[in-house]
Short mmCIF file of C-alpha atoms in Angstrom, two decimals:
data_model
loop_
_atom_site.label_atom_id
_atom_site.label_comp_id
_atom_site.label_asym_id
_atom_site.label_seq_id
_atom_site.Cartn_x
_atom_site.Cartn_y
_atom_site.Cartn_z
CA MET A 1 0.00 0.00 0.00
CA ASN A 2 1.19 3.53 -0.73
CA VAL A 3 0.89 5.49 2.50
CA LEU A 4 1.24 9.23 2.93
CA ILE A 5 2.30 10.25 6.44
CA LEU A 6 1.63 13.84 7.46
CA GLY A 7 3.70 15.08 10.38
CA GLY A 8 5.94 12.09 9.98
CA ASN A 9 8.97 13.47 11.74
CA GLY A 10 7.38 14.39 15.04
CA MET A 11 7.33 12.36 18.26
CA LEU A 12 5.14 9.52 17.02
CA GLY A 13 6.23 9.52 13.39
CA PRO A 14 9.39 7.42 13.73
CA TRP A 15 7.46 4.68 15.54
CA VAL A 16 4.83 4.63 12.83
CA VAL A 17 7.50 4.47 10.15
CA LYS A 18 9.11 1.60 12.02
CA ALA A 19 5.81 -0.29 12.17
CA LEU A 20 4.87 0.29 8.54
CA GLY A 21 8.21 0.60 6.82
CA ASP A 22 8.85 -3.01 5.89
CA ARG A 23 5.31 -3.61 4.69
CA HIS A 24 4.31 -0.51 2.74
CA ARG A 25 5.70 2.19 0.50
CA LEU A 26 5.85 5.34 2.56
CA ARG A 27 5.88 8.99 1.61
CA ILE A 28 6.92 10.80 4.79
CA THR A 29 6.18 14.48 5.07
CA ASP A 30 6.72 17.09 7.74
CA ILE A 31 7.23 20.83 8.01
CA GLY A 32 10.51 20.22 9.81
CA GLU A 33 13.82 18.84 8.76
CA PRO A 34 14.01 15.47 7.01
CA PRO A 35 14.51 12.34 9.07
CA ALA A 36 17.26 9.85 8.36
CA THR A 37 15.23 7.51 6.20
CA THR A 38 15.31 5.41 3.07
CA HIS A 39 11.67 6.22 2.39
CA GLU A 40 10.46 9.01 0.13
CA TRP A 41 10.55 12.37 1.91
CA ARG A 42 8.85 15.69 1.24
CA GLN A 43 8.91 18.85 3.25
CA ILE A 44 5.39 20.27 3.27
CA ASP A 45 3.15 22.49 5.38
CA VAL A 46 -0.17 20.79 6.19
CA SER A 47 -1.84 24.17 6.41
CA SER A 48 -1.18 24.58 2.68
CA LEU A 49 -3.97 22.99 0.65
CA ASP A 50 -1.77 22.76 -2.43
CA ASP A 51 1.05 21.09 -0.50
CA VAL A 52 -1.21 18.41 0.91
CA VAL A 53 -3.09 17.72 -2.32
CA ASP A 54 0.18 17.40 -4.21
CA ALA A 55 1.66 15.10 -1.59
CA ALA A 56 -1.36 12.77 -1.69
CA GLU A 57 -1.13 12.00 -5.40
CA GLY A 58 -0.72 8.27 -6.01
CA MET A 59 -1.38 7.30 -2.41
CA ASP A 60 -3.78 4.63 -1.09
CA ALA A 61 -3.98 5.88 2.48
CA ILE A 62 -3.23 8.99 4.51
CA VAL A 63 -1.99 8.91 8.08
CA ASN A 64 -2.18 12.26 9.83
CA LEU A 65 0.24 12.64 12.72
CA SER A 66 0.59 16.40 12.45
CA VAL A 67 -0.01 18.43 15.57
CA LEU A 68 0.73 21.84 16.96
CA ARG A 69 -0.15 22.64 20.55
CA PRO A 70 0.64 26.05 22.06
CA HIS A 71 0.40 28.77 19.39
CA ARG A 72 -3.16 29.95 18.75
CA ARG A 73 -2.94 30.69 15.04
CA VAL A 74 -0.73 27.78 14.08
CA ALA A 75 -2.77 25.35 16.18
CA PHE A 76 -5.84 26.18 14.12
CA ASP A 77 -3.81 26.12 10.90
CA VAL A 78 -2.42 22.64 11.58
CA ASN A 79 -4.93 20.88 13.80
CA THR A 80 -8.10 22.20 12.18
CA ARG A 81 -7.48 23.40 8.64
CA GLY A 82 -4.82 20.75 8.13
CA ASN A 83 -7.60 18.18 8.41
CA TYR A 84 -9.71 20.01 5.86
CA ASN A 85 -6.76 19.99 3.48
CA MET A 86 -6.21 16.30 4.10
CA MET A 87 -9.81 15.45 3.33
CA VAL A 88 -9.84 17.56 0.17
CA ALA A 89 -6.70 15.70 -0.87
CA ALA A 90 -8.42 12.37 -0.22
CA VAL A 91 -11.41 13.41 -2.32
CA THR A 92 -9.18 14.78 -5.08
CA HIS A 93 -7.25 11.54 -5.43
CA GLY A 94 -9.99 9.06 -4.54
CA ILE A 95 -8.22 7.90 -1.38
CA GLN A 96 -10.64 5.90 0.73
CA ARG A 97 -8.56 5.28 3.84
CA VAL A 98 -7.77 8.16 6.15
CA ILE A 99 -6.26 7.70 9.59
CA ASN A 100 -6.28 10.63 11.92
CA THR A 101 -4.68 10.93 15.34
CA GLY A 102 -5.00 13.16 18.35
CA PRO A 103 -5.14 13.38 22.12
CA HIS A 104 -7.91 11.58 23.96
CA PHE A 105 -9.29 14.83 25.34
CA GLN A 106 -10.32 16.03 21.90
CA LEU A 107 -13.19 13.66 22.61
CA ALA A 108 -13.16 13.08 26.36
CA GLY A 109 -12.51 16.56 27.64
CA PRO A 110 -12.88 17.75 31.23
CA GLY A 111 -16.65 17.39 31.08
CA TYR A 112 -16.10 13.65 30.93
CA GLN A 113 -12.67 13.01 32.36
CA ASP A 114 -13.15 14.94 35.58
CA TRP A 115 -16.33 13.03 36.38
CA ASP A 116 -16.79 9.62 34.83
CA PHE A 117 -15.39 6.15 34.25
CA ASP A 118 -15.50 3.63 31.42
CA LEU A 119 -15.09 6.49 28.96
CA ASN A 120 -15.22 5.11 25.46
CA PRO A 121 -14.60 6.30 21.92
CA ASP A 122 -18.23 6.31 20.81
CA MET A 123 -19.23 9.17 23.07
CA PRO A 124 -20.00 12.48 21.36
CA PRO A 125 -16.98 14.79 21.62
CA GLN A 126 -16.77 17.28 24.47
CA PRO A 127 -13.33 18.84 24.05
CA GLY A 128 -14.02 22.07 25.89
CA THR A 129 -12.07 25.19 24.95
CA ARG A 130 -8.52 24.14 25.77
CA LEU A 131 -6.65 25.06 22.61
CA TYR A 132 -5.05 21.71 21.81
CA ALA A 133 -8.18 19.66 22.43
CA HIS A 134 -10.49 22.15 20.78
CA THR A 135 -8.54 22.55 17.57
CA LYS A 136 -8.02 18.81 17.17
CA ALA A 137 -11.70 18.17 17.82
CA LEU A 138 -12.62 20.63 15.10
CA GLY A 139 -10.29 18.76 12.76
CA GLN A 140 -11.93 15.47 13.59
CA GLU A 141 -15.36 16.96 13.02
CA ILE A 142 -14.27 18.17 9.58
CA ASP A 143 -13.09 14.64 8.82
CA ARG A 144 -16.37 13.16 9.99
CA VAL A 145 -18.44 15.51 7.84
CA PHE A 146 -16.41 14.55 4.78
CA THR A 147 -17.18 10.87 5.39
CA THR A 148 -20.90 11.67 5.27
CA ARG A 149 -20.55 13.10 1.78
CA HIS A 150 -17.74 11.10 0.18
CA ASP A 151 -16.57 7.52 -0.11
CA ILE A 152 -13.97 7.84 2.61
CA TYR A 153 -13.37 5.71 5.70
CA LEU A 154 -11.98 7.57 8.67
CA GLN A 155 -10.25 5.91 11.59
CA THR A 156 -9.31 8.26 14.41
CA LEU A 157 -6.80 6.91 16.93
CA LEU A 158 -6.58 8.78 20.21
CA PHE A 159 -3.42 8.72 22.28
CA TYR A 160 -2.08 10.70 25.20
CA HIS A 161 0.93 9.87 27.34
CA LEU A 162 3.56 7.83 25.56
CA TYR A 163 6.44 6.03 27.24
CA ASP A 164 9.71 4.51 26.23
CA PRO A 165 9.20 0.91 27.39
CA GLY A 166 12.91 0.57 28.01
CA ASP A 167 12.90 3.39 30.54
CA VAL A 168 9.49 4.19 31.96
CA THR A 169 10.91 5.94 35.00
CA HIS A 170 11.31 9.28 33.32
CA GLY A 171 7.77 9.81 32.16
CA PRO A 172 6.34 10.76 28.79
CA GLY A 173 9.02 12.07 26.52
CA GLY A 174 11.62 11.55 29.21
CA GLY A 175 10.40 14.60 31.09
CA GLY A 176 11.09 13.13 34.50
CA ARG A 177 7.70 13.95 35.99
CA GLU A 178 6.56 10.37 36.47
CA SER A 179 8.26 7.76 38.54
CA VAL A 180 7.83 4.16 39.45
CA GLY A 181 5.01 3.44 41.87
CA ASN A 182 3.45 6.89 41.78
CA ASP A 183 0.74 5.94 39.33
CA LEU A 184 0.40 7.43 35.88
CA VAL A 185 -2.14 9.11 33.70
CA PRO A 186 -4.73 6.36 33.16
CA TYR A 187 -4.38 6.84 29.42
CA SER A 188 -0.82 5.83 28.63
CA ILE A 189 0.95 3.63 26.14
CA ALA A 190 4.42 2.63 25.02
CA TRP A 191 5.69 4.18 21.79
CA PRO A 192 6.03 0.87 19.92
CA ASP A 193 2.45 -0.10 20.79
CA ALA A 194 1.22 3.21 19.41
CA GLY A 195 3.03 2.59 16.13
CA GLU A 196 1.59 -0.89 15.99
CA ALA A 197 -1.94 0.44 16.44
CA ILE A 198 -1.45 2.67 13.41
CA ARG A 199 -0.26 -0.36 11.43
CA CYS A 200 -3.39 -2.26 12.44
CA ALA A 201 -5.54 0.62 11.25
CA VAL A 202 -3.71 0.88 7.94
CA GLU A 203 -4.08 -2.82 7.25
CA LEU A 204 -7.64 -3.37 8.51
CA PRO A 205 -9.91 -4.33 5.59
CA LEU A 206 -12.32 -1.46 5.08
CA GLU A 207 -15.28 -3.82 4.88
CA ARG A 208 -14.66 -4.75 8.51
CA LEU A 209 -15.29 -1.22 9.69
CA PRO A 210 -18.81 -0.86 11.12
CA GLY A 211 -19.09 2.72 9.86
CA ARG A 212 -17.29 5.35 7.85
CA ALA A 213 -16.02 7.23 10.89
CA GLU A 214 -14.69 5.10 13.71
CA THR A 215 -12.72 6.33 16.70
CA TYR A 216 -10.44 4.30 18.95
CA MET A 217 -8.99 4.94 22.37
CA VAL A 218 -5.51 3.49 22.20
CA PHE A 219 -3.68 2.86 25.46
CA THR A 220 -2.30 -0.13 27.22
CA ASP A 221 -4.34 -2.43 29.48
CA MET A 222 -4.59 -0.66 32.80
CA PRO A 223 -6.52 -1.34 36.00
CA HIS A 224 -8.02 2.12 36.48
CA GLY A 225 -11.31 1.59 34.64
CA LYS A 226 -11.23 5.24 33.62
CA PHE A 227 -11.15 4.68 29.87
CA SER A 228 -11.91 1.70 27.67
CA ASN A 229 -9.58 0.38 24.97
CA ARG A 230 -11.97 -2.48 24.18
CA LYS A 231 -12.92 -1.16 20.76
CA ALA A 232 -9.31 -0.77 19.66
CA ARG A 233 -8.58 -4.34 20.68
CA GLN A 234 -11.72 -5.79 19.11
CA GLN A 235 -11.99 -3.86 15.84
CA LEU A 236 -8.36 -3.13 15.05
CA GLY A 237 -7.13 -6.48 16.29
CA TRP A 238 -4.48 -4.56 18.21
CA GLN A 239 -2.91 -5.82 21.40
CA PRO A 240 -0.52 -3.88 23.61
CA ARG A 241 2.81 -5.57 24.34
CA TYR A 242 3.87 -3.23 27.11
CA HIS A 243 1.64 -2.81 30.15
CA LEU A 244 3.68 -0.27 32.12
CA GLU A 245 2.99 -2.15 35.36
CA GLN A 246 5.95 -0.55 37.07
CA LEU A 247 4.06 2.69 37.11
CA TRP A 248 0.81 1.51 38.60
CA ASN A 249 2.22 -0.94 41.17
CA LYS A 250 3.57 0.38 44.48
CA MET B 1 -27.49 47.94 25.02
CA ARG B 2 -23.96 48.34 23.66
CA LEU B 3 -23.60 45.74 20.90
CA LEU B 4 -20.56 44.64 18.98
CA LEU B 5 -21.41 43.47 15.47
CA THR B 6 -18.87 41.44 13.47
CA SER B 7 -18.58 41.27 9.67
CA ALA B 8 -20.36 44.58 9.74
CA THR B 9 -19.63 45.54 6.12
CA SER B 10 -21.02 42.33 4.66
CA ASP B 11 -24.50 42.38 3.12
CA LEU B 12 -26.00 40.72 6.19
CA GLY B 13 -23.99 43.01 8.43
CA ALA B 14 -25.31 46.08 6.64
CA SER B 15 -28.85 44.78 7.07
CA LEU B 16 -28.25 44.26 10.77
CA VAL B 17 -26.88 47.77 11.17
CA ARG B 18 -30.11 49.07 9.66
CA LEU B 19 -32.31 46.74 11.73
CA LEU B 20 -30.61 47.10 15.10
CA GLY B 21 -29.19 50.61 14.92
CA SER B 22 -32.21 52.34 16.41
CA ASP B 23 -32.51 49.87 19.29
CA HIS B 24 -28.87 49.72 20.39
CA ASP B 25 -25.55 51.49 20.55
CA LEU B 26 -23.65 49.60 17.85
CA THR B 27 -19.91 49.06 17.66
CA LEU B 28 -19.08 47.81 14.20
CA THR B 29 -16.08 45.69 13.32
CA ASP B 30 -14.77 43.77 10.37
CA LEU B 31 -11.51 42.39 9.08
CA PRO B 32 -9.19 45.28 8.16
CA ALA B 33 -9.43 44.54 4.44
CA HIS B 34 -13.20 45.02 4.59
CA ALA B 35 -13.23 47.81 7.14
CA GLU B 36 -10.88 49.99 5.13
CA GLY B 37 -12.75 52.97 3.73
CA ASN B 38 -15.86 52.30 5.82
CA ALA B 39 -16.27 55.11 8.31
CA GLY B 40 -17.33 53.94 11.74
CA VAL B 41 -16.10 50.37 11.26
CA THR B 42 -13.16 49.27 13.39
CA GLY B 43 -10.80 46.99 11.53
CA CYS B 44 -9.73 43.98 13.59
CA GLU B 45 -8.18 40.66 12.64
CA LEU B 46 -9.88 38.99 15.63
CA GLY B 47 -6.52 37.64 16.60
CA ASP B 48 -5.22 36.45 19.93
CA ASP B 49 -4.10 39.94 20.91
CA GLU B 50 -4.90 43.24 22.58
CA ALA B 51 -6.83 44.55 19.59
CA THR B 52 -9.53 41.94 20.16
CA ASP B 53 -9.45 42.63 23.89
CA ARG B 54 -10.04 46.33 23.23
CA LEU B 55 -12.87 45.52 20.88
CA VAL B 56 -14.90 43.68 23.51
CA ASP B 57 -14.11 46.04 26.38
CA GLY B 58 -17.32 47.53 27.78
CA ILE B 59 -19.56 45.61 25.39
CA ASP B 60 -22.88 44.25 26.69
CA ALA B 61 -23.39 41.69 23.95
CA ILE B 62 -21.85 40.48 20.71
CA VAL B 63 -23.79 39.66 17.56
CA HIS B 64 -21.53 37.45 15.50
CA ILE B 65 -22.23 36.49 11.91
CA GLY B 66 -21.47 32.77 11.78
CA TYR B 67 -22.89 32.29 8.30
CA GLY B 68 -23.64 34.60 5.42
CA GLY B 69 -20.98 37.20 6.06
CA HIS B 70 -18.22 37.77 3.58
CA PHE B 71 -17.52 35.26 0.85
CA ALA B 72 -13.92 34.09 0.69
CA GLY B 73 -11.75 31.12 -0.17
CA PRO B 74 -12.03 27.93 1.90
CA SER B 75 -9.06 28.68 4.14
CA ASP B 76 -10.21 32.19 5.01
CA LEU B 77 -13.77 31.08 5.60
CA LEU B 78 -12.79 28.25 7.89
CA ASP B 79 -10.32 30.51 9.65
CA MET B 80 -12.98 33.13 10.36
CA HIS B 81 -15.50 30.62 11.60
CA THR B 82 -13.12 28.68 13.81
CA ARG B 83 -10.03 30.56 14.97
CA CYS B 84 -11.47 34.09 14.84
CA THR B 85 -14.65 32.99 16.56
CA TYR B 86 -12.59 31.21 19.22
CA ASN B 87 -10.48 34.33 19.77
CA LEU B 88 -13.55 36.54 20.00
CA LEU B 89 -15.28 34.27 22.48
CA PHE B 90 -12.12 33.85 24.51
CA ALA B 91 -11.66 37.60 24.76
CA ALA B 92 -15.35 38.15 25.50
CA ARG B 93 -15.38 35.60 28.29
CA GLU B 94 -12.24 37.10 29.79
CA ALA B 95 -13.76 40.57 29.66
CA GLY B 96 -17.01 39.44 31.25
CA VAL B 97 -19.22 40.09 28.24
CA PRO B 98 -22.41 38.39 29.37
CA ARG B 99 -24.09 37.53 26.09
CA PHE B 100 -23.10 36.29 22.63
CA VAL B 101 -25.52 35.77 19.76
CA ASN B 102 -24.22 33.62 16.93
CA LEU B 103 -26.09 33.90 13.67
CA SER B 104 -25.98 30.52 11.99
CA THR B 105 -28.23 29.03 9.32
CA LEU B 106 -31.06 26.56 8.96
CA ARG B 107 -29.35 25.39 5.79
CA LEU B 108 -27.50 23.01 8.13
CA LEU B 109 -30.75 21.04 8.25
CA ALA B 110 -31.86 21.55 4.66
CA ASP B 111 -31.14 17.95 3.69
CA TYR B 112 -33.99 16.66 5.82
CA PRO B 113 -37.13 16.13 3.73
CA PRO B 114 -39.65 18.95 4.21
CA HIS B 115 -42.34 16.69 5.63
CA LEU B 116 -40.28 15.99 8.76
CA THR B 117 -40.84 17.88 12.01
CA VAL B 118 -37.33 19.26 12.15
CA THR B 119 -36.52 21.14 15.37
CA GLU B 120 -33.44 21.98 17.40
CA ASN B 121 -33.34 18.32 18.48
CA TRP B 122 -32.33 17.15 15.00
CA ARG B 123 -28.68 16.65 14.17
CA PRO B 124 -27.24 19.07 11.60
CA LEU B 125 -26.29 17.57 8.24
CA PRO B 126 -23.60 19.95 6.97
CA GLU B 127 -22.08 19.72 3.53
CA VAL B 128 -18.34 19.91 2.97
CA GLU B 129 -18.76 23.10 1.00
CA PRO B 130 -16.83 25.65 3.11
CA LEU B 131 -19.69 28.11 3.63
CA ILE B 132 -21.91 25.49 5.24
CA LEU B 133 -19.07 23.59 6.88
CA GLY B 134 -17.84 26.88 8.34
CA ALA B 135 -21.26 27.58 9.85
CA HIS B 136 -21.27 24.11 11.41
CA LEU B 137 -17.80 24.53 12.86
CA CYS B 138 -18.69 27.97 14.18
CA GLU B 139 -21.55 26.39 16.09
CA PHE B 140 -19.11 23.77 17.40
CA VAL B 141 -16.83 26.48 18.80
CA CYS B 142 -19.76 28.30 20.39
CA ARG B 143 -21.13 25.11 21.89
CA GLU B 144 -17.87 24.29 23.69
CA PHE B 145 -17.67 27.78 25.17
CA GLY B 146 -21.28 27.46 26.20
CA ARG B 147 -20.60 24.11 27.79
CA GLU B 148 -17.98 25.66 30.06
CA GLY B 149 -20.11 28.66 31.01
CA GLY B 150 -18.94 32.16 31.79
CA ILE B 151 -20.86 33.59 28.86
CA LYS B 152 -24.41 32.99 27.63
CA ILE B 153 -24.53 32.00 23.99
CA ALA B 154 -27.66 32.04 21.85
CA ASN B 155 -27.13 30.21 18.58
CA LEU B 156 -29.80 31.40 16.17
CA ARG B 157 -30.17 29.32 13.02
CA LEU B 158 -31.71 31.72 10.55
CA GLY B 159 -34.18 30.86 7.83
CA PHE B 160 -33.49 31.49 4.18
CA PRO B 161 -33.71 33.59 2.16
CA LEU B 162 -33.71 36.81 4.15
CA VAL B 163 -36.42 39.04 2.71
CA LYS B 164 -37.07 42.70 3.35
CA GLY B 165 -40.20 43.61 5.25
CA ASP B 166 -42.44 41.75 7.64
CA THR B 167 -43.91 38.28 7.99
CA GLY B 168 -46.30 39.05 5.15
CA ALA B 169 -43.36 39.61 2.84
CA ALA B 170 -41.89 36.27 3.88
CA THR B 171 -45.20 34.59 3.12
CA ALA B 172 -45.40 36.34 -0.23
CA SER B 173 -41.92 35.16 -1.15
CA GLY B 174 -43.20 31.63 -1.57
CA GLU B 175 -40.10 30.30 0.19
CA SER B 176 -41.00 27.86 2.95
CA ALA B 177 -37.96 28.73 5.10
CA ALA B 178 -37.99 32.47 4.50
CA LEU B 179 -37.07 34.93 7.22
CA ALA B 180 -38.33 38.48 7.10
CA GLU B 181 -35.98 41.20 8.29
CA ASP B 182 -38.53 42.45 10.80
CA ASP B 183 -38.76 38.98 12.31
CA LEU B 184 -34.98 38.75 12.45
CA ARG B 185 -34.81 42.02 14.37
CA VAL B 186 -37.40 40.79 16.86
CA ALA B 187 -35.59 37.47 17.29
CA ILE B 188 -32.16 39.02 17.90
CA ASN B 189 -33.58 41.48 20.40
CA ALA B 190 -35.26 38.60 22.22
CA ALA B 191 -32.09 36.50 22.16
CA LEU B 192 -30.12 39.33 23.75
CA VAL B 193 -32.13 39.07 26.96
CA ALA B 194 -33.78 35.64 26.91
CA ASP B 195 -33.36 33.08 29.68
CA LEU B 196 -31.52 30.50 27.63
CA ALA B 197 -32.32 27.78 30.14
CA ALA B 198 -36.05 28.26 29.76
CA GLY B 199 -37.73 24.90 29.55
CA ALA B 200 -34.41 23.02 29.73
CA GLU B 201 -33.78 20.11 32.08
CA SER B 202 -31.14 22.17 33.89
CA ALA B 203 -33.34 25.23 34.30
CA GLN B 204 -33.59 24.86 38.08
CA SER B 205 -29.98 23.84 38.69
CA PRO B 206 -27.39 26.24 40.13
CA ALA B 207 -25.57 26.14 36.78
CA PRO B 208 -28.29 26.24 34.15
CA LEU B 209 -27.73 25.83 30.45
CA SER B 210 -25.59 28.59 28.94
CA PHE B 211 -25.80 27.60 25.27
CA ARG B 212 -29.00 27.26 23.33
CA THR B 213 -29.73 26.72 19.66
CA ILE B 214 -32.93 28.32 18.44
CA HIS B 215 -34.48 28.05 14.98
CA VAL B 216 -35.62 31.35 13.56
CA GLN B 217 -37.67 31.64 10.42
CA SER B 218 -40.76 33.72 9.83
CA PRO B 219 -43.96 32.25 11.29
CA ILE B 220 -45.57 31.78 7.92
CA PRO B 221 -48.25 29.20 7.09
CA GLU B 222 -46.74 25.73 6.60
CA PRO B 223 -43.19 26.72 7.60
CA ARG B 224 -40.31 24.49 6.62
CA PHE B 225 -38.95 24.43 10.17
CA LEU B 226 -40.88 24.31 13.41
CA LEU B 227 -40.48 27.22 15.79
CA ASN B 228 -40.79 25.44 19.11
CA GLY B 229 -37.53 26.90 20.43
CA ALA B 230 -38.41 30.43 19.39
CA ALA B 231 -41.65 30.07 21.33
CA SER B 232 -40.27 28.44 24.47
CA VAL B 233 -36.96 30.31 24.78
CA LEU B 234 -37.52 33.61 23.01
CA GLY B 235 -41.23 33.89 23.75
CA LEU B 236 -41.99 34.51 20.09
CA TRP B 237 -44.67 33.28 17.72
CA GLU B 238 -46.51 31.08 20.19
CA ARG B 239 -48.70 28.56 18.38
CA GLN B 240 -47.34 29.74 15.05
CA GLY B 241 -44.98 27.63 13.03
CA SER B 242 -45.71 24.59 15.17
CA ALA B 243 -46.76 21.09 14.29
CA ARG B 244 -50.53 20.88 14.10
#
């Protein structure tokens, strides 16, 4: 399969490339500097409609890993309008498979997370007004609307805290805020498992999707009962290899 | 009431200036490219900056055109209806502006067959065309601010087309979803002061509903859209435009 990766040189990109690289032909794109890769590379800006449409030519699937968090204008450019550009590109080139990613709180914002348990990916989104969540939720809504009008299948995979399974003691991104035995955000995953989930989504036969817009909460098996990863396991056929027990055992 | 009106130089904005000018003290704003050369219109990018903060300072309510303002390319349209709306609401909430009226469109529900009893309870069916998609996303932004509270947001979905005159003119237009300008004026004035929690499940709670969508078309015979919300929330057109 020919797979376009948007935002392919960010935090998650290398793990996705690792999971897909031996099985698919990749076109990796990012606004930043090129990665060390043997795959095709293009430097593009996802907020440019022309850039994204051009990059999608000849592709069978699009994986959107692009994200921008703190800057108000750029967050909307990337997280919201970037999704519009991606969907126009999919329509333009007849690409049926689109995989979008984002943080879990673009769906399960504080209105859910601060109150409830067994939060699942089929709830209607309540991102609130926090910039990151809000702009990504708008992007997902754009994607969903496109699937109601075009022959496109959208899979949205929601992540949050990501750990290096070889060194979980330093927290997401090695920031040093988490430590063994002090519990962790009950929505966490190891980087390789996140890449593997994307591979499962890329390779899932479209006819096995119950609908044109499916969302998955992707995190490792955890005892908290706060969120549910059942749908990701059942529909994607994904299974986490790393359970991060060190962090939720005293 | 001191009102801030956005997209004030657009066709709809100009109509609103005419309709609301005698009832309120209007502050007019538009993007600098549109405001240029228009006396009395403050140019503002609605960015995340002090210019937007100054714009909302001392304002009692904002009337925001969430559909039917200026025509533009897809990127600019989506930018206005998402980022600019977000910035405006953010600044308004920070400044303590108590009320925000978003003017959206009943075209979001136009795909439902006319024989259905479409009300505010029916899910919008937006197209991907940027004008309609932008209106839908603008509602999304407003809804999330409303969910958090701190500002009361009335989301008025307006009938189409907008016709000059009164309800009789809307009837005479032959358009089943028409909205007469006089009815629009009445609806906006009602939305500026209405109890948005009226009739809602949370009406008696300490934190009642602070976002409400209300369908607004003229109460003509056999209207395309029912006006239950206009009656219960805005107190308008009781027993008109309802299912028989």
